[in-house]
Amino acid sequence: MAALDLVIKGGTVATAADTFAADVGVKDGRIVALADELTGAEEVVDAKGKLVLPGGIDSHCHIAQTSSSGLETADDFESGTRSALCGGTTTIIPFAAQHRGQSLRQVVADYHARADGRAYVDYAFHLIISDPTSQVLGQELPALIKDGYTSFKIYLTYDALKLDDRQVLEVLACARAEGAMVMVHAENHDIIGWLTEKLLAAGRGAPKYHAVAHAAAAESEATHRAIALSEIADTPVLIVHVSAREAMAQIAAARDRGLRIYGETCPQYLFLTAGDLDRPGFEGAKYVCSPPPRDAANQDHIWRGLANGVFQVVSSDHAPYRYAGPDGKQAHGAGMPFDKVANGVPGLEVRLPLLFSEGVGRGRITLNRFVEVAATAAARLYGLYPRKGTIAVGADADIAVWDPDKTVTIGHEMLHDNMDYTPYEGRRVTGWPVLTLSRGRAVWRDGEVVGTPGQGRFLPCGLPEAARPLDRSVHGFDPVSGAAAADD
Ligand code: URP
Ligand code: ZN
Ligand code: ZN
């Protein structure tokens, strides 16, 4: 019997830290050797002229999710993970979403039932907490965190999801006590509500007004508030899907003050603008997401934030609602006002090729930084490192072999999700994975899906080091003991 199941031979390996020439040896789904020259494998993949990268981790995507308005996402665990692997992503972290009144434990069981036997690649779950009752925070959540659901998303907007500041503090206190990571959707609900009301009253309901209602100031105010609440509770937070310079400035300033505040951005803020919401007819609805894409100047800022470390991670925020159909963008009828249009854009499959082509290819970020924001940082932030997110002995053999010169024109017809459009139609990219391995098994080879639904496994997550509190009571209040400086 061969000592190795597989050797990836002659490629250039890149991690978040290093780029080096090495053969990669795989046995029983794990990376077991990195060396100049490996022999004795059952299968050899010739990777000469190719890049051998960790499979991507898409740590923010909505799969088989029921939205707060009752719409089902177009992608389930089969089509979502299929689409992911074709673009070099080998781990996804979607959400188990609590609606008010629901038991969190029941929600998790329900989302497992949606995923069981369907996924091509491995997956974990974040929780969405919309109803932080004392039962949820006192019992269900601590138990779920111990079971490997160590991150959760909370919302400062959307009627059905929004938490008030006091509830946010309660959630943060629970996260702090248990060591979990809190993700925040930071937009000011009342600003958006007020602007929406005024715009609609003035007859301005077209999709382009979504970008007016979801003002950058609403995002930056809520980001500032989330940071203030994080500081009071001494609990790190990660601000998701950051779209604009103003919110970035809040994150950068907080980090300058030594706070553990993390930032995520998405391709829609690097490649789309508010101008896309103004496409003819109702086409702009395809680009409605929250926060909305901004302008070219903001795109430049976001690219800079990727290079200089304001952002730790790039996710797709894949929230797939088809343009047509009962659960799609026009679920409430063609030409509906923007506030009735389902929020979200697809991007699971193209996240990495877009970022590689325009980021690495154009010299905006290094190859190592690409690996970091595409895979390694998410593994660290969500308790999956070093099993996922790197190429190292002992790690799962989740690997994407990239042809850095392969040119592809993106079109909805060539993608493998269950959508009826892509916001990136017609865009030319250079660089695409030619082979994707999930725990050592080929799932994508030379343009063909060769994996099997059901081979993906659930990943319980560990407690992330990044979620550790600072243990400093900056406001003269100790969130653990309740003691205050004023006691002295
Ligand atoms: O518009 C978006 N981002 N929709 C998905 C839900 C969310 O807020 O992440
Ligand atoms: Zn969100
Ligand atoms: Zn999202």
PDB file of N, CA and C in Angstrom, residues 152 168-182 184 226-238 259-262 466-472 479:
ATOM      1  N   PHE A 152     -22.056  34.144  17.018  1.00  0.00           N
ATOM      2  CA  PHE A 152     -23.427  34.485  16.657  1.00  0.00           C
ATOM      3  C   PHE A 152     -23.512  35.906  16.155  1.00  0.00           C
ATOM      4  N   VAL A 168     -28.290  44.125  23.411  1.00  0.00           N
ATOM      5  CA  VAL A 168     -26.937  43.885  22.886  1.00  0.00           C
ATOM      6  C   VAL A 168     -25.964  43.674  24.038  1.00  0.00           C
ATOM      7  N   LEU A 169     -26.080  44.513  25.057  1.00  0.00           N
ATOM      8  CA  LEU A 169     -25.175  44.366  26.217  1.00  0.00           C
ATOM      9  C   LEU A 169     -25.357  43.000  26.881  1.00  0.00           C
ATOM     10  N   GLU A 170     -26.602  42.543  26.964  1.00  0.00           N
ATOM     11  CA  GLU A 170     -26.848  41.223  27.580  1.00  0.00           C
ATOM     12  C   GLU A 170     -26.214  40.114  26.748  1.00  0.00           C
ATOM     13  N   VAL A 171     -26.336  40.239  25.424  1.00  0.00           N
ATOM     14  CA  VAL A 171     -25.731  39.226  24.549  1.00  0.00           C
ATOM     15  C   VAL A 171     -24.208  39.270  24.686  1.00  0.00           C
ATOM     16  N   LEU A 172     -23.656  40.473  24.713  1.00  0.00           N
ATOM     17  CA  LEU A 172     -22.199  40.599  24.837  1.00  0.00           C
ATOM     18  C   LEU A 172     -21.715  40.006  26.159  1.00  0.00           C
ATOM     19  N   ALA A 173     -22.466  40.254  27.212  1.00  0.00           N
ATOM     20  CA  ALA A 173     -22.055  39.712  28.518  1.00  0.00           C
ATOM     21  C   ALA A 173     -22.037  38.185  28.483  1.00  0.00           C
ATOM     22  N   CYS A 174     -23.022  37.606  27.804  1.00  0.00           N
ATOM     23  CA  CYS A 174     -23.056  36.142  27.682  1.00  0.00           C
ATOM     24  C   CYS A 174     -21.872  35.656  26.851  1.00  0.00           C
ATOM     25  N   ALA A 175     -21.611  36.338  25.736  1.00  0.00           N
ATOM     26  CA  ALA A 175     -20.474  35.951  24.879  1.00  0.00           C
ATOM     27  C   ALA A 175     -19.174  36.027  25.662  1.00  0.00           C
ATOM     28  N   ARG A 176     -19.043  37.089  26.457  1.00  0.00           N
ATOM     29  CA  ARG A 176     -17.820  37.267  27.242  1.00  0.00           C
ATOM     30  C   ARG A 176     -17.635  36.114  28.228  1.00  0.00           C
ATOM     31  N   ALA A 177     -18.730  35.792  28.922  1.00  0.00           N
ATOM     32  CA  ALA A 177     -18.638  34.729  29.939  1.00  0.00           C
ATOM     33  C   ALA A 177     -18.288  33.379  29.310  1.00  0.00           C
ATOM     34  N   GLU A 178     -18.761  33.155  28.077  1.00  0.00           N
ATOM     35  CA  GLU A 178     -18.578  31.830  27.454  1.00  0.00           C
ATOM     36  C   GLU A 178     -17.449  31.783  26.436  1.00  0.00           C
ATOM     37  N   GLY A 179     -16.923  32.943  26.040  1.00  0.00           N
ATOM     38  CA  GLY A 179     -15.799  32.972  25.100  1.00  0.00           C
ATOM     39  C   GLY A 179     -16.187  32.917  23.640  1.00  0.00           C
ATOM     40  N   ALA A 180     -17.403  33.370  23.306  1.00  0.00           N
ATOM     41  CA  ALA A 180     -17.885  33.299  21.920  1.00  0.00           C
ATOM     42  C   ALA A 180     -17.621  34.608  21.167  1.00  0.00           C
ATOM     43  N   MET A 181     -17.681  34.517  19.837  1.00  0.00           N
ATOM     44  CA  MET A 181     -17.469  35.680  18.969  1.00  0.00           C
ATOM     45  C   MET A 181     -18.823  36.265  18.558  1.00  0.00           C
ATOM     46  N   VAL A 182     -18.956  37.582  18.679  1.00  0.00           N
ATOM     47  CA  VAL A 182     -20.207  38.258  18.307  1.00  0.00           C
ATOM     48  C   VAL A 182     -20.001  39.046  17.017  1.00  0.00           C
ATOM     49  N   VAL A 184     -21.762  41.689  14.315  1.00  0.00           N
ATOM     50  CA  VAL A 184     -22.815  42.718  14.389  1.00  0.00           C
ATOM     51  C   VAL A 184     -23.146  43.259  13.005  1.00  0.00           C
ATOM     52  N   ALA A 226     -21.973  50.021  18.292  1.00  0.00           N
ATOM     53  CA  ALA A 226     -21.587  48.625  18.567  1.00  0.00           C
ATOM     54  C   ALA A 226     -20.229  48.592  19.263  1.00  0.00           C
ATOM     55  N   ILE A 227     -19.345  49.469  18.824  1.00  0.00           N
ATOM     56  CA  ILE A 227     -18.004  49.514  19.427  1.00  0.00           C
ATOM     57  C   ILE A 227     -18.101  50.010  20.876  1.00  0.00           C
ATOM     58  N   ALA A 228     -18.932  51.032  21.089  1.00  0.00           N
ATOM     59  CA  ALA A 228     -19.096  51.551  22.458  1.00  0.00           C
ATOM     60  C   ALA A 228     -19.658  50.460  23.377  1.00  0.00           C
ATOM     61  N   LEU A 229     -20.635  49.712  22.880  1.00  0.00           N
ATOM     62  CA  LEU A 229     -21.232  48.650  23.692  1.00  0.00           C
ATOM     63  C   LEU A 229     -20.199  47.546  23.950  1.00  0.00           C
ATOM     64  N   SER A 230     -19.414  47.247  22.925  1.00  0.00           N
ATOM     65  CA  SER A 230     -18.344  46.252  23.076  1.00  0.00           C
ATOM     66  C   SER A 230     -17.355  46.684  24.152  1.00  0.00           C
ATOM     67  N   GLU A 231     -17.052  47.969  24.160  1.00  0.00           N
ATOM     68  CA  GLU A 231     -16.076  48.478  25.130  1.00  0.00           C
ATOM     69  C   GLU A 231     -16.637  48.423  26.548  1.00  0.00           C
ATOM     70  N   ILE A 232     -17.903  48.818  26.689  1.00  0.00           N
ATOM     71  CA  ILE A 232     -18.543  48.775  28.013  1.00  0.00           C
ATOM     72  C   ILE A 232     -18.545  47.345  28.558  1.00  0.00           C
ATOM     73  N   ALA A 233     -18.895  46.401  27.692  1.00  0.00           N
ATOM     74  CA  ALA A 233     -19.006  45.002  28.139  1.00  0.00           C
ATOM     75  C   ALA A 233     -17.663  44.282  28.104  1.00  0.00           C
ATOM     76  N   ASP A 234     -16.627  44.952  27.604  1.00  0.00           N
ATOM     77  CA  ASP A 234     -15.299  44.347  27.411  1.00  0.00           C
ATOM     78  C   ASP A 234     -15.421  43.013  26.662  1.00  0.00           C
ATOM     79  N   THR A 235     -16.076  43.078  25.520  1.00  0.00           N
ATOM     80  CA  THR A 235     -16.278  41.883  24.693  1.00  0.00           C
ATOM     81  C   THR A 235     -15.950  42.240  23.246  1.00  0.00           C
ATOM     82  N   PRO A 236     -15.005  41.541  22.622  1.00  0.00           N
ATOM     83  CA  PRO A 236     -14.694  41.829  21.213  1.00  0.00           C
ATOM     84  C   PRO A 236     -15.920  41.648  20.329  1.00  0.00           C
ATOM     85  N   VAL A 237     -16.000  42.434  19.256  1.00  0.00           N
ATOM     86  CA  VAL A 237     -17.047  42.210  18.257  1.00  0.00           C
ATOM     87  C   VAL A 237     -16.439  42.299  16.864  1.00  0.00           C
ATOM     88  N   LEU A 238     -17.137  41.682  15.938  1.00  0.00           N
ATOM     89  CA  LEU A 238     -16.738  41.725  14.535  1.00  0.00           C
ATOM     90  C   LEU A 238     -17.852  42.412  13.757  1.00  0.00           C
ATOM     91  N   LEU A 259      -8.747  48.353  21.248  1.00  0.00           N
ATOM     92  CA  LEU A 259      -9.925  47.488  21.396  1.00  0.00           C
ATOM     93  C   LEU A 259      -9.858  46.325  20.412  1.00  0.00           C
ATOM     94  N   ARG A 260     -10.489  45.227  20.788  1.00  0.00           N
ATOM     95  CA  ARG A 260     -10.551  44.067  19.870  1.00  0.00           C
ATOM     96  C   ARG A 260     -11.818  44.181  19.033  1.00  0.00           C
ATOM     97  N   ILE A 261     -11.689  44.942  17.962  1.00  0.00           N
ATOM     98  CA  ILE A 261     -12.796  45.126  17.020  1.00  0.00           C
ATOM     99  C   ILE A 261     -12.305  44.594  15.679  1.00  0.00           C
ATOM    100  N   TYR A 262     -13.101  43.731  15.074  1.00  0.00           N
ATOM    101  CA  TYR A 262     -12.713  43.128  13.802  1.00  0.00           C
ATOM    102  C   TYR A 262     -13.667  43.591  12.706  1.00  0.00           C
ATOM    103  N   ALA A 466      -9.483  35.021  19.425  1.00  0.00           N
ATOM    104  CA  ALA A 466      -9.802  36.415  19.080  1.00  0.00           C
ATOM    105  C   ALA A 466     -10.979  36.963  19.875  1.00  0.00           C
ATOM    106  N   ALA A 467     -11.774  36.085  20.484  1.00  0.00           N
ATOM    107  CA  ALA A 467     -12.938  36.562  21.237  1.00  0.00           C
ATOM    108  C   ALA A 467     -12.611  36.845  22.700  1.00  0.00           C
ATOM    109  N   ARG A 468     -11.376  36.626  23.082  1.00  0.00           N
ATOM    110  CA  ARG A 468     -11.017  36.860  24.483  1.00  0.00           C
ATOM    111  C   ARG A 468     -11.148  38.333  24.842  1.00  0.00           C
ATOM    112  N   PRO A 469     -11.703  38.638  26.008  1.00  0.00           N
ATOM    113  CA  PRO A 469     -11.811  40.041  26.413  1.00  0.00           C
ATOM    114  C   PRO A 469     -10.443  40.627  26.729  1.00  0.00           C
ATOM    115  N   LEU A 470     -10.405  41.940  26.833  1.00  0.00           N
ATOM    116  CA  LEU A 470      -9.143  42.607  27.160  1.00  0.00           C
ATOM    117  C   LEU A 470      -8.837  42.532  28.648  1.00  0.00           C
ATOM    118  N   ASP A 471      -9.890  42.261  29.430  1.00  0.00           N
ATOM    119  CA  ASP A 471      -9.749  42.279  30.889  1.00  0.00           C
ATOM    120  C   ASP A 471      -9.308  43.643  31.380  1.00  0.00           C
ATOM    121  N   ARG A 472      -9.897  44.648  30.811  1.00  0.00           N
ATOM    122  CA  ARG A 472      -9.635  45.977  31.352  1.00  0.00           C
ATOM    123  C   ARG A 472     -10.959  46.718  31.427  1.00  0.00           C
ATOM    124  N   PRO A 479     -17.129  44.279  34.135  1.00  0.00           N
ATOM    125  CA  PRO A 479     -18.324  43.552  33.696  1.00  0.00           C
ATOM    126  C   PRO A 479     -18.486  42.185  34.335  1.00  0.00           C
TER     127      PRO A 479
END
